Short mmCIF file of C-alpha atoms in Angstrom, two decimals:
data_model
loop_
_atom_site.label_atom_id
_atom_site.label_comp_id
_atom_site.label_asym_id
_atom_site.label_seq_id
_atom_site.Cartn_x
_atom_site.Cartn_y
_atom_site.Cartn_z
CA MET F 1 0.18 15.85 -16.12
CA PRO F 2 0.94 11.97 -16.11
CA SER F 3 -0.89 11.26 -13.16
CA ALA F 4 -3.84 12.99 -10.92
CA PHE F 5 -1.79 12.20 -7.76
CA LEU F 6 0.91 14.54 -8.78
CA PRO F 7 1.38 17.73 -7.15
CA PRO F 8 0.28 20.85 -9.50
CA THR F 9 3.83 22.04 -9.25
CA PHE F 10 5.40 18.61 -10.51
CA ASP F 11 8.26 19.23 -12.97
CA PRO F 12 8.80 16.22 -15.16
CA ARG F 13 12.26 16.73 -15.94
CA ARG F 14 13.36 16.40 -12.50
CA PRO F 15 14.46 12.81 -11.49
CA VAL F 16 11.84 10.72 -9.39
CA VAL F 17 13.64 8.13 -7.06
CA LEU F 18 11.41 5.04 -6.70
CA ILE F 19 11.96 3.60 -3.00
CA ALA F 20 10.96 0.00 -3.96
CA GLY F 21 9.77 -2.69 -1.52
CA ARG F 22 8.40 -5.96 -2.51
CA GLY F 23 6.08 -7.20 -5.16
CA GLN F 24 4.55 -5.77 -8.44
CA TYR F 25 3.46 -2.57 -7.08
CA PRO F 26 6.87 -0.89 -7.42
CA VAL F 27 7.15 -2.81 -10.86
CA ILE F 28 3.85 -1.46 -12.17
CA THR F 29 4.79 2.22 -10.78
CA ALA F 30 8.35 1.99 -12.62
CA ALA F 31 6.78 0.88 -15.91
CA ASN F 32 4.10 3.65 -15.92
CA ALA F 33 6.50 6.41 -15.04
CA ARG F 34 8.90 5.49 -17.74
CA SER F 35 5.89 5.51 -20.15
CA ALA F 36 5.28 8.99 -19.23
CA GLY F 37 8.85 10.04 -20.00
CA VAL F 38 9.77 10.78 -16.23
CA PRO F 39 13.40 10.48 -15.41
CA LEU F 40 13.64 7.38 -12.79
CA ARG F 41 16.13 5.99 -10.55
CA LEU F 42 15.89 3.25 -8.04
CA VAL F 43 16.62 2.65 -4.30
CA ALA F 44 16.16 -1.31 -3.81
CA MET F 45 15.71 -3.01 -0.66
CA ASP F 46 17.96 -6.36 0.09
CA ASP F 47 15.61 -9.22 -0.23
CA GLU F 48 12.55 -7.34 -1.05
CA THR F 49 12.89 -5.54 -4.40
CA GLU F 50 12.16 -7.81 -7.52
CA PRO F 51 15.27 -8.54 -9.04
CA GLY F 52 13.78 -7.90 -12.40
CA LEU F 53 13.18 -4.34 -11.47
CA ILE F 54 16.59 -4.04 -10.18
CA GLU F 55 18.17 -5.22 -13.40
CA SER F 56 15.91 -2.74 -15.53
CA PHE F 57 18.10 0.01 -14.04
CA PRO F 58 21.49 0.87 -15.20
CA ALA F 59 24.19 0.37 -12.38
CA ASN F 60 24.68 4.03 -12.09
CA GLU F 61 20.95 4.76 -11.66
CA ARG F 62 20.18 2.27 -8.86
CA VAL F 63 21.52 1.53 -5.25
CA SER F 64 20.51 -1.66 -3.21
CA LEU F 65 20.75 -1.29 0.60
CA ASN F 66 19.24 -2.86 3.84
CA VAL F 67 15.96 -1.66 5.36
CA GLY F 68 17.86 0.00 8.14
CA GLN F 69 20.42 2.02 6.30
CA ILE F 70 18.41 5.30 6.16
CA GLY F 71 21.41 7.55 5.99
CA LYS F 72 22.63 5.62 3.03
CA MET F 73 19.20 6.10 1.33
CA LEU F 74 19.35 9.82 1.91
CA ASP F 75 22.80 9.97 0.60
CA SER F 76 21.66 8.25 -2.56
CA LEU F 77 18.79 11.07 -3.11
CA LYS F 78 21.39 13.68 -3.05
CA THR F 79 23.80 11.80 -5.50
CA PHE F 80 20.77 11.10 -7.85
CA GLY F 81 20.04 14.63 -7.79
CA ALA F 82 16.40 13.81 -6.91
CA GLY F 83 13.51 16.34 -7.05
CA TYR F 84 10.98 13.65 -5.92
CA ALA F 85 11.14 10.45 -4.14
CA LEU F 86 8.21 7.76 -4.33
CA MET F 87 7.61 4.82 -1.86
CA ALA F 88 6.12 1.86 -3.47
CA GLY F 89 5.84 -1.74 -2.24
CA GLN F 90 5.69 -3.33 1.21
CA VAL F 91 8.51 -4.04 3.52
CA LYS F 92 7.43 -6.91 5.62
CA PRO F 93 6.31 -5.48 8.79
CA LYS F 94 8.52 -7.72 11.02
CA LYS F 95 11.73 -6.30 9.45
CA LEU F 96 10.61 -2.86 11.06
CA PHE F 97 10.63 -4.27 14.45
CA HIS F 98 12.68 -7.54 14.55
CA GLY F 99 16.10 -7.88 12.92
CA LEU F 100 16.52 -4.50 11.91
CA THR F 101 20.09 -3.22 11.85
CA PRO F 102 19.83 0.54 12.08
CA ASP F 103 22.62 2.78 10.85
CA LEU F 104 23.34 5.78 12.83
CA LYS F 105 20.47 7.99 11.15
CA ALA F 106 17.71 5.09 11.58
CA ALA F 107 18.97 4.83 15.29
CA SER F 108 18.51 8.59 15.77
CA ILE F 109 15.15 8.55 14.39
CA LEU F 110 13.95 5.44 16.26
CA PHE F 111 15.42 6.90 19.48
CA SER F 112 13.41 10.19 18.78
CA LEU F 113 10.15 8.41 18.55
CA LYS F 114 7.73 8.05 21.53
CA ARG F 115 5.51 5.42 19.87
CA ARG F 116 7.02 3.18 17.16
CA ASN F 117 4.77 1.75 14.67
CA ALA F 118 4.95 1.80 10.69
CA GLU F 119 3.13 5.15 10.54
CA THR F 120 5.47 7.04 12.84
CA ILE F 121 8.58 5.45 11.60
CA PHE F 122 7.65 6.20 7.84
CA GLY F 123 6.56 9.70 9.01
CA ALA F 124 9.91 10.41 10.38
CA ILE F 125 11.74 8.98 7.25
CA ALA F 126 9.44 11.13 4.99
CA ALA F 127 10.60 14.22 7.12
CA GLU F 128 14.18 13.39 6.57
CA ILE F 129 13.60 13.30 2.83
CA GLU F 130 11.72 16.44 2.79
CA LYS F 131 14.52 18.25 4.55
CA LEU F 132 16.83 17.55 1.60
CA GLY F 133 14.38 19.57 -0.52
CA VAL F 134 12.94 16.32 -2.09
CA THR F 135 9.21 16.10 -2.31
CA LEU F 136 7.99 12.48 -1.19
CA LEU F 137 5.24 12.01 -3.73
CA ASP F 138 1.79 10.41 -3.24
CA ALA F 139 2.33 6.78 -3.60
CA ARG F 140 -0.67 6.55 -6.07
CA ALA F 141 1.24 8.62 -8.48
CA PHE F 142 1.57 6.96 -11.86
CA ILE F 143 -0.74 4.20 -11.17
CA ASP F 144 -4.28 5.89 -11.69
CA ASP F 145 -5.30 2.99 -13.79
CA GLN F 146 -4.87 0.48 -10.72
CA MET F 147 -7.17 2.27 -8.49
CA ALA F 148 -10.65 0.93 -7.20
CA THR F 149 -13.49 2.87 -8.74
CA ALA F 150 -17.20 3.26 -7.54
CA GLY F 151 -19.99 0.83 -8.28
CA ASN F 152 -19.91 -2.91 -9.12
CA MET F 153 -16.26 -3.49 -10.93
CA ALA F 154 -16.55 -7.39 -11.33
CA GLY F 155 -18.52 -10.50 -10.53
CA PRO F 156 -22.04 -10.55 -9.31
CA LYS F 157 -23.76 -7.85 -7.30
CA LEU F 158 -22.99 -7.69 -3.56
CA PRO F 159 -24.81 -10.51 -1.76
CA THR F 160 -25.86 -8.23 1.13
CA ASP F 161 -28.17 -5.55 1.91
CA GLU F 162 -27.07 -1.76 1.45
CA GLU F 163 -27.66 -1.34 5.33
CA TYR F 164 -24.83 -4.39 5.91
CA LEU F 165 -22.65 -2.59 3.69
CA GLN F 166 -22.89 0.75 5.46
CA HIS F 167 -22.19 -1.13 8.71
CA GLY F 168 -18.93 -2.86 7.30
CA ILE F 169 -17.64 0.61 6.11
CA HIS F 170 -18.42 1.88 9.56
CA ILE F 171 -16.40 -0.59 11.19
CA ALA F 172 -13.56 -0.45 8.84
CA ARG F 173 -13.26 3.08 9.13
CA GLU F 174 -13.31 3.06 12.77
CA MET F 175 -10.64 0.41 12.82
CA ALA F 176 -8.45 2.47 10.61
CA ARG F 177 -9.02 5.66 12.93
CA LEU F 178 -7.81 3.78 15.73
CA ASP F 179 -4.81 2.44 13.68
CA ILE F 180 -5.59 -0.86 14.27
CA GLY F 181 -5.78 -1.92 10.53
CA GLN F 182 -7.57 -0.94 7.35
CA GLY F 183 -10.04 -3.73 6.72
CA CYS F 184 -12.74 -6.15 8.47
CA VAL F 185 -15.11 -8.99 7.65
CA VAL F 186 -18.85 -8.46 8.47
CA ARG F 187 -21.71 -10.67 8.09
CA LYS F 188 -25.32 -9.29 8.40
CA GLY F 189 -24.41 -6.74 10.97
CA THR F 190 -22.06 -8.78 12.84
CA VAL F 191 -18.25 -8.21 12.86
CA LEU F 192 -16.40 -11.54 12.05
CA ALA F 193 -12.79 -10.45 12.02
CA VAL F 194 -10.75 -7.15 11.90
CA GLU F 195 -7.38 -6.63 10.34
CA ALA F 196 -4.49 -6.17 12.72
CA PHE F 197 -0.65 -6.84 12.64
CA GLU F 198 -1.28 -10.28 11.02
CA GLY F 199 -2.40 -8.55 7.89
CA THR F 200 -5.33 -9.05 5.46
CA ASP F 201 -4.88 -12.78 4.30
CA ASP F 202 -4.81 -14.28 7.64
CA MET F 203 -7.56 -12.00 8.89
CA LEU F 204 -9.62 -13.46 5.95
CA ARG F 205 -8.91 -16.96 6.66
CA ARG F 206 -9.88 -16.51 10.29
CA ALA F 207 -13.23 -15.06 9.13
CA GLY F 208 -13.55 -18.13 6.85
CA THR F 209 -13.83 -20.41 9.97
CA PHE F 210 -17.24 -18.94 10.57
CA LYS F 211 -20.48 -19.20 8.51
CA THR F 212 -19.74 -17.34 5.64
CA ASP F 213 -23.08 -16.75 3.38
CA GLU F 214 -23.58 -12.96 2.89
CA THR F 215 -19.89 -12.12 4.35
CA LEU F 216 -18.33 -9.04 3.15
CA PHE F 217 -14.70 -7.75 3.12
CA VAL F 218 -14.51 -4.06 3.33
CA LYS F 219 -10.84 -2.31 2.80
CA THR F 220 -10.60 1.35 3.45
CA VAL F 221 -8.43 3.96 4.93
CA LYS F 222 -7.85 6.53 7.93
CA ALA F 223 -9.71 9.78 7.62
CA ARG F 224 -6.21 11.50 7.37
CA GLN F 225 -4.44 8.76 5.59
CA ASP F 226 -0.71 9.80 4.64
CA PHE F 227 -0.87 8.63 0.92
CA ARG F 228 2.94 9.07 1.05
CA PHE F 229 3.71 5.81 2.42
CA ASP F 230 0.53 4.21 3.45
CA VAL F 231 -1.84 2.94 0.72
CA PRO F 232 -3.96 -0.22 1.11
CA VAL F 233 -3.50 -2.78 -1.83
CA PHE F 234 -5.96 -5.48 -3.05
CA GLY F 235 -4.27 -8.08 -5.51
CA LEU F 236 -4.75 -11.55 -6.84
CA ARG F 237 -3.37 -13.35 -3.67
CA THR F 238 -5.95 -11.59 -1.46
CA LEU F 239 -8.65 -12.80 -4.31
CA GLN F 240 -7.50 -16.13 -3.94
CA THR F 241 -7.51 -16.23 -0.02
CA MET F 242 -11.09 -14.94 -0.22
CA LYS F 243 -12.11 -17.90 -2.60
CA GLU F 244 -10.27 -20.30 -0.13
CA SER F 245 -11.92 -18.72 2.80
CA GLY F 246 -15.50 -18.60 1.33
CA ILE F 247 -15.97 -15.04 1.41
CA ALA F 248 -17.62 -14.03 -1.90
CA ALA F 249 -17.59 -10.15 -1.99
CA ALA F 250 -15.35 -7.29 -1.28
CA ALA F 251 -16.13 -3.51 -0.99
CA LEU F 252 -13.17 -1.21 -1.68
CA GLU F 253 -12.95 2.41 -1.02
CA ALA F 254 -12.85 4.01 -4.79
CA GLY F 255 -9.81 6.11 -5.39
CA LYS F 256 -8.03 4.96 -2.13
CA VAL F 257 -7.29 1.29 -2.73
CA ILE F 258 -5.10 0.19 -5.12
CA MET F 259 -6.17 -2.65 -7.16
CA LEU F 260 -2.71 -4.37 -8.06
CA GLU F 261 -2.60 -5.69 -11.73
CA LYS F 262 -6.30 -4.46 -11.99
CA PRO F 263 -7.24 -6.16 -15.29
CA ALA F 264 -6.19 -9.47 -14.01
CA VAL F 265 -7.87 -8.96 -10.92
CA LEU F 266 -11.04 -8.04 -12.29
CA LYS F 267 -10.91 -11.19 -14.92
CA GLN F 268 -10.15 -13.51 -11.98
CA ALA F 269 -12.89 -12.09 -9.74
CA LYS F 270 -15.38 -12.71 -12.50
CA ALA F 271 -14.21 -16.35 -12.99
CA LEU F 272 -14.19 -17.00 -9.19
CA GLY F 273 -17.77 -15.38 -8.99
CA ILE F 274 -16.40 -13.02 -6.39
CA ALA F 275 -18.29 -9.54 -6.14
CA LEU F 276 -15.88 -6.41 -6.22
CA HIS F 277 -17.51 -3.27 -5.38
CA GLY F 278 -16.25 0.14 -5.32
CA PHE F 279 -17.77 2.60 -2.56
#
C-alpha cells in the first residue's frame, strides 16, 4: 500500500483524479502518487492550480475549470474513468462566497444547503462525487512523509510549561469543535488570538502585537474532522510569519497536520530558532 491513509480496498490500477487547488500541496501529492505508480489525472482550478503541475499532464489527462463548475468536474470524473478522487490544495475562501459563478449543479447544491460554509459546501460536493461510484480519498494520501510527528521536530525545546501547552491544545480543539478555526496563540494560560475566517497568518500577526515571550501557536483539527477535504497545513510561509510576529514555538497535532515541504520547514525552523513540537 503506497500510503497509510488509503482505504484497505484501494486498487492501484484504477485512475486517481487529483482535484488541485493552489500551492505546493497538490504538486507534492502528484509527485508521490506518480512515484508509487498510481495512474493519475488532473482537474485544475482556473487561477489557482500551479501552471507547472498542469503542464506536467498530457492534454487528454487533464481539464481546467472554474471553481463553480461542479457539473463539469463530475463529468470529467466520468470521462477519466475515475476509481478515486483526491482534493489537495486550497481554494481562496473568498472564491466560495464572493464572485462565484456556479453552474446548474453547483447552484442546486448551494440552494439545498441550510448553512453555507467551506465544510458544508465541500461535504455536498463529496457526496456528489461518491454518487458516481468514485471514492473520495483522504487528502493525506500519498504524503505520509509530510505529516507532523510526535515530540520535538525542530529547533529548541518548547519555551513553555506542559500546563500551558495543554491549555493551548484545549483552546485550539474547542475552537475547532465550534467550527471557528483550527489554531490559536496562547501565552502562559492566556489566549492571545484564535484563528477564524482571516486565516493563520493574519491571526499570528495579531498575536504578535502583544507581549510574545513564551507564546505558543497551536494547530489542531476537529474531533470529527473530514480529512477528505479539510486538512490543516503548516508551511514555510507560516514559519516566516511566526518569525516576523515574534512567536517562537508551534505545537502541531501529529498525523493530522501537514507540514508542507517538511524537510525545508524543519531546516528553516532550526535556522530561525523556532521550536516545532508534535503532540
